[in-house]
Short mmCIF file of C-alpha atoms in Angstrom, two decimals:
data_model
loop_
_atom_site.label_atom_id
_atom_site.label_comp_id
_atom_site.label_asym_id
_atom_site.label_seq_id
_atom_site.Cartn_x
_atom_site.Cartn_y
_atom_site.Cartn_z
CA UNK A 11 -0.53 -16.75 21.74
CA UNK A 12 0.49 -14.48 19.07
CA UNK A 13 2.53 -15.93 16.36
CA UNK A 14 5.82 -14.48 14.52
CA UNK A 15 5.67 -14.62 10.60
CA UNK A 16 7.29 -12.44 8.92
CA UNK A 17 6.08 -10.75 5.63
CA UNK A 18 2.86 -12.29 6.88
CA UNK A 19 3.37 -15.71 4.95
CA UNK A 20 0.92 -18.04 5.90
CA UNK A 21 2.05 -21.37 7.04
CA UNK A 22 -0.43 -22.73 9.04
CA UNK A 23 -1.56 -25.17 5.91
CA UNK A 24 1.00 -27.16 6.85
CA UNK A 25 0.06 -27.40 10.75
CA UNK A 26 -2.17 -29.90 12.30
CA UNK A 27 -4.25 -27.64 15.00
CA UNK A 28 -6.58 -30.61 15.97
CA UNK A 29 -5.66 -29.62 19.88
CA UNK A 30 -7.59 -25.95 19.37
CA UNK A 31 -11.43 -25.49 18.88
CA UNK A 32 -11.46 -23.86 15.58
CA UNK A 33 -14.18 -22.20 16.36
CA UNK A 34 -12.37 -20.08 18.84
CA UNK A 35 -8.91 -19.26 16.51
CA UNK A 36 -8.72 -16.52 14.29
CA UNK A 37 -5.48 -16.11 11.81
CA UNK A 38 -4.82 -13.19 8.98
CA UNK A 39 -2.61 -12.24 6.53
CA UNK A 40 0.12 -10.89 9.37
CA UNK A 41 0.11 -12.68 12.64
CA UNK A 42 -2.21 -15.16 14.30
CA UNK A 43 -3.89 -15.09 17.45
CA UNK A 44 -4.94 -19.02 19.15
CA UNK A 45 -7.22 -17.94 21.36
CA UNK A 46 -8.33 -19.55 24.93
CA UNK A 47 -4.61 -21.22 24.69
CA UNK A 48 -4.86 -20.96 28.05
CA UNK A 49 -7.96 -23.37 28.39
CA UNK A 50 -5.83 -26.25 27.59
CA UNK A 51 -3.76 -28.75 29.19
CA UNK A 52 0.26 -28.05 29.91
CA UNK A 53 0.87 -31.55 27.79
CA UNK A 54 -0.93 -29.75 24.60
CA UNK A 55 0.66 -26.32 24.99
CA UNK A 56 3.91 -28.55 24.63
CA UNK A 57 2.51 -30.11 21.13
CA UNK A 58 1.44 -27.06 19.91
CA UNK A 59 4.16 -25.23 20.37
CA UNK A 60 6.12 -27.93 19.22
CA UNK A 61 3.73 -28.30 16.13
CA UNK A 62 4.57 -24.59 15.11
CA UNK A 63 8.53 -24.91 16.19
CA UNK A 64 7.62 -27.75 13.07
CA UNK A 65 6.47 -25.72 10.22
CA UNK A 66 8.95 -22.83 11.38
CA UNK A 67 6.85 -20.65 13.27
CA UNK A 68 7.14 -19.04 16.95
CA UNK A 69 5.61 -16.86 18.85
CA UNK A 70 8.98 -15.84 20.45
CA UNK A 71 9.04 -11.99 20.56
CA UNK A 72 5.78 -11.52 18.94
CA UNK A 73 3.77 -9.11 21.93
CA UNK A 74 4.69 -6.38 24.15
CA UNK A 75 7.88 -4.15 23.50
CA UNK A 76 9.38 -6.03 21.15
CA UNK A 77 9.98 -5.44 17.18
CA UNK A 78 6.64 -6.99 15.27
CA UNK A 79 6.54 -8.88 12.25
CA UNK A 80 8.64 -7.84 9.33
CA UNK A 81 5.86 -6.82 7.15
CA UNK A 82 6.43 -6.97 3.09
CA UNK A 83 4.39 -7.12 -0.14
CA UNK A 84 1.65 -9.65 0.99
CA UNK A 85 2.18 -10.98 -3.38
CA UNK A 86 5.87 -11.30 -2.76
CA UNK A 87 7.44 -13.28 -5.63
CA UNK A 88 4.00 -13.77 -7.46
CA UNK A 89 3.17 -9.52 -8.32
CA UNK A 90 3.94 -8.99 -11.58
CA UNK A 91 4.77 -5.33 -10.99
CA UNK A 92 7.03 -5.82 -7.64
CA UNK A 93 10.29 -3.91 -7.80
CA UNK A 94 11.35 -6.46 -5.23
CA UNK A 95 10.45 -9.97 -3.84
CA UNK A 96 10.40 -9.01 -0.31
CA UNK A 97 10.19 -12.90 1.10
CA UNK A 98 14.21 -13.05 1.14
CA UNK A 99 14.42 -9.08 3.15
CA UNK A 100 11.48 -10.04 6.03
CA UNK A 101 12.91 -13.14 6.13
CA UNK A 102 16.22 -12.06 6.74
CA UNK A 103 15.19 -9.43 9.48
CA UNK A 104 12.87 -11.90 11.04
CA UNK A 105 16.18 -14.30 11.31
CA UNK A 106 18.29 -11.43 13.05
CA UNK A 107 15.58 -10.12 15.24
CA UNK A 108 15.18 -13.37 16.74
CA UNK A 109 18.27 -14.32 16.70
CA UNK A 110 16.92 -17.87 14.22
CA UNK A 111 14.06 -18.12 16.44
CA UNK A 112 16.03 -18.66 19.98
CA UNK A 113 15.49 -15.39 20.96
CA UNK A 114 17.57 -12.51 20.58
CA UNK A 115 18.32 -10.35 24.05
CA UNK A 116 19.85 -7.84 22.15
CA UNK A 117 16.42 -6.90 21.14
CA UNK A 118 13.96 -8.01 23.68
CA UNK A 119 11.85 -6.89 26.49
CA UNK A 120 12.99 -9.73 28.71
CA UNK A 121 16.92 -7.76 29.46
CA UNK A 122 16.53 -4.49 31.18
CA UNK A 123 19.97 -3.23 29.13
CA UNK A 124 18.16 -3.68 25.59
CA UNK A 125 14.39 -2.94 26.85
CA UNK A 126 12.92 -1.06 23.61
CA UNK A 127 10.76 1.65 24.77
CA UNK A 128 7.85 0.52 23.29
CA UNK A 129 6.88 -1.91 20.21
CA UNK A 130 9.08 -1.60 16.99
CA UNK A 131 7.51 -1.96 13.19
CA UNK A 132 9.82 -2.48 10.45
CA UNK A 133 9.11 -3.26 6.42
CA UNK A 134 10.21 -4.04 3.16
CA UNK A 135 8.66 -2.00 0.61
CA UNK A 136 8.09 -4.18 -2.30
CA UNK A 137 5.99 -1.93 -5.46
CA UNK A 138 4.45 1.22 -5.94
CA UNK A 139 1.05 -0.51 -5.05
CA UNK A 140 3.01 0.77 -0.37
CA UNK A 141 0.49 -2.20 0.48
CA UNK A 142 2.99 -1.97 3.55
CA UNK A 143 2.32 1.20 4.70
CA UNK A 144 5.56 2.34 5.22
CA UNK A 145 4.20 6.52 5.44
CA UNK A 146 1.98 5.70 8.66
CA UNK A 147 2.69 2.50 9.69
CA UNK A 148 5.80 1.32 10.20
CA UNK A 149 9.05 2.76 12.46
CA UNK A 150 11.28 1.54 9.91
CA UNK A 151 10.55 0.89 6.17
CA UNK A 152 13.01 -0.12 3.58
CA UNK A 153 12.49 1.85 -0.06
CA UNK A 154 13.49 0.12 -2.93
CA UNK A 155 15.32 2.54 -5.36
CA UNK A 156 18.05 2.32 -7.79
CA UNK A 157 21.38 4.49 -7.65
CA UNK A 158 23.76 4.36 -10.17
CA UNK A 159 22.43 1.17 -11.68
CA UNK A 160 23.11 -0.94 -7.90
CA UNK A 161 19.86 -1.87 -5.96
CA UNK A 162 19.69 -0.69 -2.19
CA UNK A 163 16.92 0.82 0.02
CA UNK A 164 16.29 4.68 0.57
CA UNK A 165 14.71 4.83 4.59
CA UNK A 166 11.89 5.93 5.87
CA UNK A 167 11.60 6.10 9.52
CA UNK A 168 8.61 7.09 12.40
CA UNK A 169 5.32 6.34 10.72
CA UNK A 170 2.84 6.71 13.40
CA UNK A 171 -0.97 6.02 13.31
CA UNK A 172 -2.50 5.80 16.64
CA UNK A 173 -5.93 7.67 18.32
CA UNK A 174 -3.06 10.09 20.26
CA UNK A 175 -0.95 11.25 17.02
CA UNK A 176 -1.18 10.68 13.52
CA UNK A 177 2.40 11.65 11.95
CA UNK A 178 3.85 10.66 8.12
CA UNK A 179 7.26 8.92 8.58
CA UNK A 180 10.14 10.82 8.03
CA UNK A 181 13.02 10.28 4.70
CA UNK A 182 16.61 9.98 6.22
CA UNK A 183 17.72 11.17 2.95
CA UNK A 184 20.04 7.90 2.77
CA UNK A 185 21.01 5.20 0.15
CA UNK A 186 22.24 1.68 1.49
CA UNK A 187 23.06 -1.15 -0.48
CA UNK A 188 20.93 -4.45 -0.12
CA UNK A 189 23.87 -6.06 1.63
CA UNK A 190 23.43 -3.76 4.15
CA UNK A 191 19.96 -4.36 5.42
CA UNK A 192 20.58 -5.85 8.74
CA UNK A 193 23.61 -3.41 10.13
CA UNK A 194 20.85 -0.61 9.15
CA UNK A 195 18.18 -2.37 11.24
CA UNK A 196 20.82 -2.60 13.87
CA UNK A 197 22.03 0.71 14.28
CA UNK A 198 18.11 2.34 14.34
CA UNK A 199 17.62 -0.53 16.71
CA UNK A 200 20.02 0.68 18.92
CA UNK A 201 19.38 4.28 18.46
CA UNK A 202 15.81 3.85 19.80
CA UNK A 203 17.21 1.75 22.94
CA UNK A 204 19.60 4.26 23.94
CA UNK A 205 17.56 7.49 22.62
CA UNK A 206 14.08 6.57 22.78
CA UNK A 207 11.88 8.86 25.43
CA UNK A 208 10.40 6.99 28.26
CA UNK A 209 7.73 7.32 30.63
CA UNK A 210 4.38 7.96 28.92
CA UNK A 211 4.09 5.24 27.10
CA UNK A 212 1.36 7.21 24.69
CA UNK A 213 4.53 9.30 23.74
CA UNK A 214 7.39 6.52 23.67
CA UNK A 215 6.77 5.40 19.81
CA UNK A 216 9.86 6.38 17.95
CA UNK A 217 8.41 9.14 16.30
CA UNK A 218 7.94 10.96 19.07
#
């Protein structure tokens, strides 16, 4: 089971996993695998799922071709040279992606209309430190710049680094404000569903 947490806040202090062998869970800084969920009984799949639903995390939408984690500055709200605190921005993407964690089938592999043609990476830049990525990483990536005194995002957009194609994501050459976040997310979103190549899936990344 792979866990959704945006901007790779860990939560799990807060969760009793008495039900799973600790010995045979890992967790980092950006999702969490429980492995050998499987090996369990139907009645604890139901706690531990119900555990998570708890402490506000899901796994809803976290594999396969669906958008990832929101990733952000993993020091949000405690770097002392952030230009942002992206907690609010993942936060708010994670929200909308997943429709508040009830699942969202404007964006999910599960309806054949809004099938993504592969998975879907999006961040929130948050200093100059990029500990997000956003050049090689990441499909989407929200810039933080000023313009004319008003905060917004610049975009980046196709960061690619697999074994098949390594490829530096491209500037759209476009200002948004922060307000506008999520109708940007939506509108690449629903570029990629509608545009996005299909067939090889070692070519359907949106860069390509």
């Amino acid at each position: 089971m792979k866990l959704f947490m945006e901007n790779g806040i860990e939560e799990l202090a807060k969760l009793s996993m008495e039900e799973i062998d600790k010995e045979k869970s890992s967790k980092d800084d950006i999702d969490v695998r429980l492995k050998w969920l499987g090996l369990l009984h139907r009645r604890k799949h139901r706690q531990i799922l119900k555990s998570l639903a708890e402490v506000g995390l899901t796994g809803l939408q976290s594999g396969m071709d669906n958008v990832r984690n929101p990733v952000g500055n993993p020091l949000a709200g405690i770097d002392p040279d952030e230009i942002v605190d992206t907690g609010p921005y993942t936060n708010l993407l994670s929200q909308f992606i997943t429709s508040n964690s009830r699942g969202n089938p404007a964006f999910t592999n599960l309806e054949v209309s809004s099938l993504l043609p592969r998975k879907w990476n999006v961040c929130v830049v948050g200093s100059h430190d990029l500990y997000e990525h956003p050049h090689i990483n990441d499909d989407l990536a929200y810039v933080p710049p000023l313009k004319d005194l008003r905060f917004g995002f610049n975009f980046l957009v196709g960061g690619l680094l697999s074994p098949k194609r390594r490829a530096e994501a491209v500037p759209l050459d476009a200002w948004v404000s922060a307000d506008d976040v999520l109708p940007v997310c939506r509108a690449v979103l629903e570029a990629y569903i509608d545009l996005g190549f299909r067939g090889n899936r070692q070519k359907t990344r949106m860069m390509w």
